[in-house]
PDB file of C-alpha atoms in Angstrom:
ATOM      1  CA  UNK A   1       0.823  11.966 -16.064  1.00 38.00           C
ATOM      2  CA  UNK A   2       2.163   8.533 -15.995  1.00 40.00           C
ATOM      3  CA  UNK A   3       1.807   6.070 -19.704  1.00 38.00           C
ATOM      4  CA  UNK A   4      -1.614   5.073 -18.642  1.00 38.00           C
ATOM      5  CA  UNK A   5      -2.663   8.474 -18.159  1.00 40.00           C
ATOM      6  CA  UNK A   6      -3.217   8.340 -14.534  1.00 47.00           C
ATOM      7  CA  UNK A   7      -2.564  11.807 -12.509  1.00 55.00           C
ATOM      8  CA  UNK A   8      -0.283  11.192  -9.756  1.00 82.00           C
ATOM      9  CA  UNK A   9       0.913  14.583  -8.709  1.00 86.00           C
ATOM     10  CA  UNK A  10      -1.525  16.878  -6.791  1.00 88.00           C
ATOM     11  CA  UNK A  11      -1.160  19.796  -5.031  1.00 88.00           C
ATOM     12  CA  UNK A  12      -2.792  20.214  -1.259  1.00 88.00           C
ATOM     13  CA  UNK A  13      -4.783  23.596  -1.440  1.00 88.00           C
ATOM     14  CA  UNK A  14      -4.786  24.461   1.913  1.00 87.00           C
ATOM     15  CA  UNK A  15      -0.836  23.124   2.570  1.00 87.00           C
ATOM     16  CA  UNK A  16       0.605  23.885  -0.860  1.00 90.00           C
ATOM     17  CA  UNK A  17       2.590  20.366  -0.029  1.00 93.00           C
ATOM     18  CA  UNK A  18       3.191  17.864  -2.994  1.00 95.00           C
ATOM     19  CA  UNK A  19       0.804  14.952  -3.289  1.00 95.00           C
ATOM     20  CA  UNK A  20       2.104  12.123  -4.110  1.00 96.00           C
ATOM     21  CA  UNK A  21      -0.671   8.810  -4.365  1.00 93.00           C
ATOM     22  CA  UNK A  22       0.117   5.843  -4.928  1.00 94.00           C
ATOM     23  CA  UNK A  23      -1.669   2.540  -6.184  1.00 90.00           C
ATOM     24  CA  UNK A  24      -2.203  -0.610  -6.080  1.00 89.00           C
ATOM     25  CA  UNK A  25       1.642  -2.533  -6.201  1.00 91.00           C
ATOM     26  CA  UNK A  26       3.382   0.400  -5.594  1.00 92.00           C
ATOM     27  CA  UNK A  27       5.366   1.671  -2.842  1.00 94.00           C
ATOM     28  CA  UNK A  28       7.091   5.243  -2.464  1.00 96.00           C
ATOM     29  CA  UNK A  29       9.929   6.301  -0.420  1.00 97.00           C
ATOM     30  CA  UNK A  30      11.007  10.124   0.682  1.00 96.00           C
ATOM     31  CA  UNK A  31      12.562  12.485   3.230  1.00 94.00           C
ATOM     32  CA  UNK A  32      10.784  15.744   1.957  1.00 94.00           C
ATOM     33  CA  UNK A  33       7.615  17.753   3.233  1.00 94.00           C
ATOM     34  CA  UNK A  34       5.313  16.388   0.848  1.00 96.00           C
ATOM     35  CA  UNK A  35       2.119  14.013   1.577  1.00 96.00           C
ATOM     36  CA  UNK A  36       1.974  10.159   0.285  1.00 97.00           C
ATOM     37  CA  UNK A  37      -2.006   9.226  -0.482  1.00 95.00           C
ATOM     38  CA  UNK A  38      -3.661   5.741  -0.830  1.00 95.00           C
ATOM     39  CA  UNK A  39      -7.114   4.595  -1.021  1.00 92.00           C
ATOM     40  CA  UNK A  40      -7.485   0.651   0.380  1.00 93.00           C
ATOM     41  CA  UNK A  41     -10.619  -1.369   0.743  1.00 89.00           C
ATOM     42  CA  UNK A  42      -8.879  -4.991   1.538  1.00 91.00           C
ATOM     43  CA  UNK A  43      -5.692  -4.230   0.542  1.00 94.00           C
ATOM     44  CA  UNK A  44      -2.935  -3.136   3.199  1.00 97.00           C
ATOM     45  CA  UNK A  45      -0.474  -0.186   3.486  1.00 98.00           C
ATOM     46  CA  UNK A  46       2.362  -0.597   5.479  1.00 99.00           C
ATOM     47  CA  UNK A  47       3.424   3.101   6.532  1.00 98.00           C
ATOM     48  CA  UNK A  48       7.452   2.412   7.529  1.00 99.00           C
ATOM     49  CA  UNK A  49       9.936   5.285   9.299  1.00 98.00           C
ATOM     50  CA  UNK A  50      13.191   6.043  10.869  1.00 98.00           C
ATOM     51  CA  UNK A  51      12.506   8.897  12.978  1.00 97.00           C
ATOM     52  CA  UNK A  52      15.859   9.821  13.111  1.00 98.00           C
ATOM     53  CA  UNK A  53      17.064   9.881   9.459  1.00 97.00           C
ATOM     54  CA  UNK A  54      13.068  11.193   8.812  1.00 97.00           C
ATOM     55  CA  UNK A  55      12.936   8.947   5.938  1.00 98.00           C
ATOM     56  CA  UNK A  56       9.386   7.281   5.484  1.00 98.00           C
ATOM     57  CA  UNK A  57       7.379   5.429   2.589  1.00 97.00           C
ATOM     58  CA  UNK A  58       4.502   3.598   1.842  1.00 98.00           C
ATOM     59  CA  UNK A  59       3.400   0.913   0.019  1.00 97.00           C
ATOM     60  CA  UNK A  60       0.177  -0.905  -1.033  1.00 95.00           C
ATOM     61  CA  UNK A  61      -0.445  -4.957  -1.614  1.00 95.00           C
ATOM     62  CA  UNK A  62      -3.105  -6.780  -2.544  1.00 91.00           C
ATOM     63  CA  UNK A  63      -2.641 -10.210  -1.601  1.00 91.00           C
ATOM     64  CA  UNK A  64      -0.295 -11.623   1.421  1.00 92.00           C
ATOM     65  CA  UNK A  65       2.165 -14.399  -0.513  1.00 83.00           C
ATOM     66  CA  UNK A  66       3.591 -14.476  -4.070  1.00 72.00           C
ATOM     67  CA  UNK A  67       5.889 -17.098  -5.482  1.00 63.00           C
ATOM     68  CA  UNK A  68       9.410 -15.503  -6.245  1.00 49.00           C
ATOM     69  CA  UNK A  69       9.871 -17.889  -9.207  1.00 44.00           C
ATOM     70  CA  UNK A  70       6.649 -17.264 -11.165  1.00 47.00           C
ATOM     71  CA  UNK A  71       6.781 -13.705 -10.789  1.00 44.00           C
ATOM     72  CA  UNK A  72      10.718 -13.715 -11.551  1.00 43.00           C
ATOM     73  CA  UNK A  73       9.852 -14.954 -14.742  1.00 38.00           C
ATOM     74  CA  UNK A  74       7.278 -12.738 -15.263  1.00 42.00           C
ATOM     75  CA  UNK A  75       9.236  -8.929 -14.498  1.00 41.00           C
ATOM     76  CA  UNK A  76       9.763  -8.544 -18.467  1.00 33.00           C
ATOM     77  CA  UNK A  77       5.668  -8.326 -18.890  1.00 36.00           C
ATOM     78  CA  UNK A  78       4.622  -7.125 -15.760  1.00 43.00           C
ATOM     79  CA  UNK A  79       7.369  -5.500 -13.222  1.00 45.00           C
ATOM     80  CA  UNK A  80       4.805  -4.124 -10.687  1.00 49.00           C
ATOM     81  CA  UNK A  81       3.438  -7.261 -10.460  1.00 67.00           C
ATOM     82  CA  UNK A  82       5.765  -9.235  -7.311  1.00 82.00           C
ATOM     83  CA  UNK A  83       4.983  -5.944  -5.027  1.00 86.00           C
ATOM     84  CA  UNK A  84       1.004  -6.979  -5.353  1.00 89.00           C
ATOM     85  CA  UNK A  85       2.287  -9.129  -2.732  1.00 93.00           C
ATOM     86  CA  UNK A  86       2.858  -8.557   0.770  1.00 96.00           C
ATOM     87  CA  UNK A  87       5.736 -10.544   1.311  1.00 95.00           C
ATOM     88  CA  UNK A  88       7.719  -8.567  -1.762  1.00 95.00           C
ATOM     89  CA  UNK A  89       5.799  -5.703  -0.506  1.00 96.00           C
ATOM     90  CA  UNK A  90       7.435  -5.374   3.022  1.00 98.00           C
ATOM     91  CA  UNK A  91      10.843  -6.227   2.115  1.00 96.00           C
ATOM     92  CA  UNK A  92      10.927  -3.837  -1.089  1.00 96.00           C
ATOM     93  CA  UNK A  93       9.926  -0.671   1.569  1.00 97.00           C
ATOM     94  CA  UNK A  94      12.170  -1.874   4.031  1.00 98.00           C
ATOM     95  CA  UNK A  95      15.309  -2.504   1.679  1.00 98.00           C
ATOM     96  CA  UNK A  96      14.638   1.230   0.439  1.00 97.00           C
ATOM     97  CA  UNK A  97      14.470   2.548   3.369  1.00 98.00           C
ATOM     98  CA  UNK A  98      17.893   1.455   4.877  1.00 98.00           C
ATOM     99  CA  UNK A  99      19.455   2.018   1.448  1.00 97.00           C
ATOM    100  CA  UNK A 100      18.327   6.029   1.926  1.00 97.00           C
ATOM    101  CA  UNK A 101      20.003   5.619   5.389  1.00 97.00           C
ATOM    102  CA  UNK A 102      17.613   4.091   7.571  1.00 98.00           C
ATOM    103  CA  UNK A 103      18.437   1.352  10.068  1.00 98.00           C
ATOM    104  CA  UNK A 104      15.795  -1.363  10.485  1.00 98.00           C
ATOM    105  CA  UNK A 105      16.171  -1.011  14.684  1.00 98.00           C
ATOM    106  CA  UNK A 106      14.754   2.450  14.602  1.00 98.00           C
ATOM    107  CA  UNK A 107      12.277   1.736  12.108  1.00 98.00           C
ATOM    108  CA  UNK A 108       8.499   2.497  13.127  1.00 98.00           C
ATOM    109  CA  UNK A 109       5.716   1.054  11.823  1.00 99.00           C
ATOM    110  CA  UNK A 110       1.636   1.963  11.516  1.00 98.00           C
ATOM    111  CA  UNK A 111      -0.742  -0.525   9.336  1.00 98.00           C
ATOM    112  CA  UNK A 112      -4.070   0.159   7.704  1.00 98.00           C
ATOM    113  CA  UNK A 113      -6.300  -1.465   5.854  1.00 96.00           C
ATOM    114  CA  UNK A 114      -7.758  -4.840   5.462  1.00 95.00           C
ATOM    115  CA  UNK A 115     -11.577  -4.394   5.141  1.00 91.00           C
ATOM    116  CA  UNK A 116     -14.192  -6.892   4.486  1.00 85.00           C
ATOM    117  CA  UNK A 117     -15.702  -4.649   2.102  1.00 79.00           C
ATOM    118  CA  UNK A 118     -17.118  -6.983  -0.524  1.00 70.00           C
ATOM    119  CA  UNK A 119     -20.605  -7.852   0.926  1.00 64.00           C
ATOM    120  CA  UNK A 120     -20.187 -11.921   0.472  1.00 61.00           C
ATOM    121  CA  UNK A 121     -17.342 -12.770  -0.977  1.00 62.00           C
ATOM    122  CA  UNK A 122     -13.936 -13.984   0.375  1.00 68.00           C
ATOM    123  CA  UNK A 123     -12.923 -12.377   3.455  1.00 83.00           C
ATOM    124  CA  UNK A 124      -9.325 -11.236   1.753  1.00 88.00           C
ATOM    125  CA  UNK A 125      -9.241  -7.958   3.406  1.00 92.00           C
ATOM    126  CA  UNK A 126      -8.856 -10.002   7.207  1.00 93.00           C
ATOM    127  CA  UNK A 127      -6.242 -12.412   5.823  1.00 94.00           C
ATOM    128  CA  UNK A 128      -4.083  -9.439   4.547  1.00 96.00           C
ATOM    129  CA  UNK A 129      -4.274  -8.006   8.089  1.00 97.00           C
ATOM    130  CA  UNK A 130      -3.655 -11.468   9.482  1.00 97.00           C
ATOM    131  CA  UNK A 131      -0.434 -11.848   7.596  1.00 97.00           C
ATOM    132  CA  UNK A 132       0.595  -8.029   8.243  1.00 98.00           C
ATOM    133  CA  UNK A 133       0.702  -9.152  11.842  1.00 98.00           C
ATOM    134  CA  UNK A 134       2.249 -12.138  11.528  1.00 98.00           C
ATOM    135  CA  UNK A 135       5.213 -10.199   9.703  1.00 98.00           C
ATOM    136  CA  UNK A 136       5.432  -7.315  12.066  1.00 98.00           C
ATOM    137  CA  UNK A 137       5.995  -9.892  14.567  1.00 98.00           C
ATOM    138  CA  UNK A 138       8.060 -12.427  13.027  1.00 97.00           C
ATOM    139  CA  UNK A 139      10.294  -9.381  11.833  1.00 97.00           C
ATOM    140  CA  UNK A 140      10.651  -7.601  15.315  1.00 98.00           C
ATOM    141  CA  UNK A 141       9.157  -4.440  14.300  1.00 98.00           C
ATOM    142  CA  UNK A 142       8.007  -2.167  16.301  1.00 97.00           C
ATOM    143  CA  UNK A 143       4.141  -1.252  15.497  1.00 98.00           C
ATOM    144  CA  UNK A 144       3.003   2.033  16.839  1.00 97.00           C
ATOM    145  CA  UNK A 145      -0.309   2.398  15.367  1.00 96.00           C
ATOM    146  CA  UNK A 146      -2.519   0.479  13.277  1.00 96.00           C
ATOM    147  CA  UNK A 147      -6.230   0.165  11.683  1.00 96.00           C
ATOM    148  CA  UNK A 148      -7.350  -2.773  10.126  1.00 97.00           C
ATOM    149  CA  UNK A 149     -10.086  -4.820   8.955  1.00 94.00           C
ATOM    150  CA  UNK A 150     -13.712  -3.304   9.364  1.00 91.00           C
ATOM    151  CA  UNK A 151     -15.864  -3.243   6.798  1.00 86.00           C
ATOM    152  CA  UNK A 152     -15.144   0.270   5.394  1.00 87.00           C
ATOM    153  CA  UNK A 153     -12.284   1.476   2.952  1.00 90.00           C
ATOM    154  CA  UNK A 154     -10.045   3.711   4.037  1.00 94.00           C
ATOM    155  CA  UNK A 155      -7.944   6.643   2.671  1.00 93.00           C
ATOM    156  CA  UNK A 156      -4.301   7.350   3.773  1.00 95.00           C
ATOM    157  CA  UNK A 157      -2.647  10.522   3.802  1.00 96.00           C
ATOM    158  CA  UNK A 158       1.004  10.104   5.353  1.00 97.00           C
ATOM    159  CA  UNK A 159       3.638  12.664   6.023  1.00 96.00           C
ATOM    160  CA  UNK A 160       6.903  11.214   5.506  1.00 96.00           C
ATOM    161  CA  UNK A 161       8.833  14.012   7.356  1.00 94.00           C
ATOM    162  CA  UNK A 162       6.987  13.992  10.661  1.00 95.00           C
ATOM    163  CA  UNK A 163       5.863  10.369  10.551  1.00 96.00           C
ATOM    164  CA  UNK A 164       2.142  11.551  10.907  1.00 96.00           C
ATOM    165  CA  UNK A 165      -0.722   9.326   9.197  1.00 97.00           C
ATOM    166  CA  UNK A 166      -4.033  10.782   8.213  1.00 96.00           C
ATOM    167  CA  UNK A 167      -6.761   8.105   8.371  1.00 96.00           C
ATOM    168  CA  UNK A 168     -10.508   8.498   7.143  1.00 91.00           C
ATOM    169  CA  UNK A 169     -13.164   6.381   6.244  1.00 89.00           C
ATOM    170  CA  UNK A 170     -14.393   6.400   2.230  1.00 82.00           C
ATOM    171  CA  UNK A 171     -18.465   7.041   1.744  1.00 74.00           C
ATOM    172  CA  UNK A 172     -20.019   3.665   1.786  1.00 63.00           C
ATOM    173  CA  UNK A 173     -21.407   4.764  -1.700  1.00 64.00           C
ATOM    174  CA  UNK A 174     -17.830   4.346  -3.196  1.00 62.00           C
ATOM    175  CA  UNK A 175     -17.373   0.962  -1.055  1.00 55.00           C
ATOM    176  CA  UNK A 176     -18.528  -1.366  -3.613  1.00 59.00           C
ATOM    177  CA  UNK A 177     -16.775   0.028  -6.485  1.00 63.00           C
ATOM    178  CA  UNK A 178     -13.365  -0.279  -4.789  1.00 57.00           C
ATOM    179  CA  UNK A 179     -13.930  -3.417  -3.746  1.00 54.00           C
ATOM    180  CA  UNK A 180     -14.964  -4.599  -7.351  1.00 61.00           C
ATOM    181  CA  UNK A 181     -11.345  -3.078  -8.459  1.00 61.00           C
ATOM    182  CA  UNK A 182      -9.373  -4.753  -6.091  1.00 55.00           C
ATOM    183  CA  UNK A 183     -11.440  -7.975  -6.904  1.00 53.00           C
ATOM    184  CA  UNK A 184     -10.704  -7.064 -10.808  1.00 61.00           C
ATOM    185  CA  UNK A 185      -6.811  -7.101  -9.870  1.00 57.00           C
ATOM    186  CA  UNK A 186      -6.504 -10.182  -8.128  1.00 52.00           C
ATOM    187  CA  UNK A 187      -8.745 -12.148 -10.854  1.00 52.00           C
ATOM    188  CA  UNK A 188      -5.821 -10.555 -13.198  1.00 57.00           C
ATOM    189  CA  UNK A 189      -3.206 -12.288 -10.725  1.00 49.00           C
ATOM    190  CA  UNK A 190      -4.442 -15.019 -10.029  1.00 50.00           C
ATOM    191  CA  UNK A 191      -4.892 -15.962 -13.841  1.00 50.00           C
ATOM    192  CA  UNK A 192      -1.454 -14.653 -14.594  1.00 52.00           C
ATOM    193  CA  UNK A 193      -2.878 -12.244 -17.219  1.00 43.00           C
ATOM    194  CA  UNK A 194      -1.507  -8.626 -18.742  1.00 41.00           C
ATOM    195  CA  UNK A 195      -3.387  -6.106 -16.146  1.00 40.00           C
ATOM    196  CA  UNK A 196      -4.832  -4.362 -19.465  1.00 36.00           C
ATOM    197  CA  UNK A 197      -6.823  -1.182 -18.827  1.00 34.00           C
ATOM    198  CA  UNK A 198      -8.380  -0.722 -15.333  1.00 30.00           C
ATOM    199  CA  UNK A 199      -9.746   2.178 -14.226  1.00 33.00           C
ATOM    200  CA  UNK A 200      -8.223   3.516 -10.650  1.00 33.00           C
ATOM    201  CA  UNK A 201     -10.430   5.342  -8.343  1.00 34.00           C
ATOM    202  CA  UNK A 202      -9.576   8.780  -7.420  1.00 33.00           C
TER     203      UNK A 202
END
């Protein structure tokens, strides 16, 4: 269990492998035969690998910019806060990565995420996939898969090891209620405010 009493750690009953998820701000690197898991509506994961070194991670962001000086002054309160972003997002993956003993030419990349899943409100999902994009390609990167935007969350189920992603939609019944979470968190962000107690979706 983490402080907040969120589980973490599963176990996969038909591969015995670790299960590792991760949530919203987070990223997670490894080199082991265990399984990385995310859930995203709008928000993005960037799954990042060098096949040759096998080392792989994940992370998940919220929103595409953050300012480095607000949330510099802000890592006493609230350290996950600066990877909410995708532009602290990227380059905290990538930096771990290479320090593990990857090297950024043989890194591969696959995207998901970025649904409009919020039935009328503001199309965040399509600008997180919009910036995604823009960074793979501004970065040189090399992309070889991605899913994004839609209207229907996803969950992720990557395999650091092998470099293989698991992608499936979420039942539309669930849809709203991780879109109102996500929503929840950037309110939180954008008025600078302690995260409090938010319930994650399992």
């Amino acid at each position: 269990m983490d402080d907040d009493g969120t589980k973490r750690f599963f176990q996969d009953r038909e591969t015995g492998r670790r299960i590792v998820k991760v949530f919203q701000g987070e990223w997670y690197v490894s080199c082991i035969d265990e399984i990385i898991s995310t859930i995203l509506g709008s928000c993005i994961s960037a799954c990042i690998r060098d096949p040759l070194t096998k080392v792989g991670g994940i992370n998940h962001f919220l929103l595409p910019y953050g300012d480095m000086e607000q949330d510099s002054a802000k890592k006493t309160r609230d350290a996950g806060l600066p990877t909410r972003y995708g532009n602290f997002a990227m380059e905290q993956l990538i930096n771990e990565i290479l320090k593990r003993g990857g090297d950024r030419k043989r890194l591969e990349v696959k995207v998901f995420g970025g649904g409009n899943v919020l039935a009328g409100g503001m199309d965040i999902g399509h600008k997180n996939a919009d910036f995604i994009e823009d960074y793979l390609s501004n970065e040189g990167l090399k992309v070889v898969s991605k899913s994004l935007r839609g209207v229907h969350p996803r969950m992720i189920r990557y395999f650091p090891e092998s470099g293989k992603v698991m992608v499936r939609t979420v039942d539309p019944t669930r849809a709203q209620t991780i879109a109102q979470q996500e929503y929840k968190k950037r309110i939180r962000i954008a008025e600078k405010q302690p995260e409090g107690d938010i319930e994650l979706f399992d």
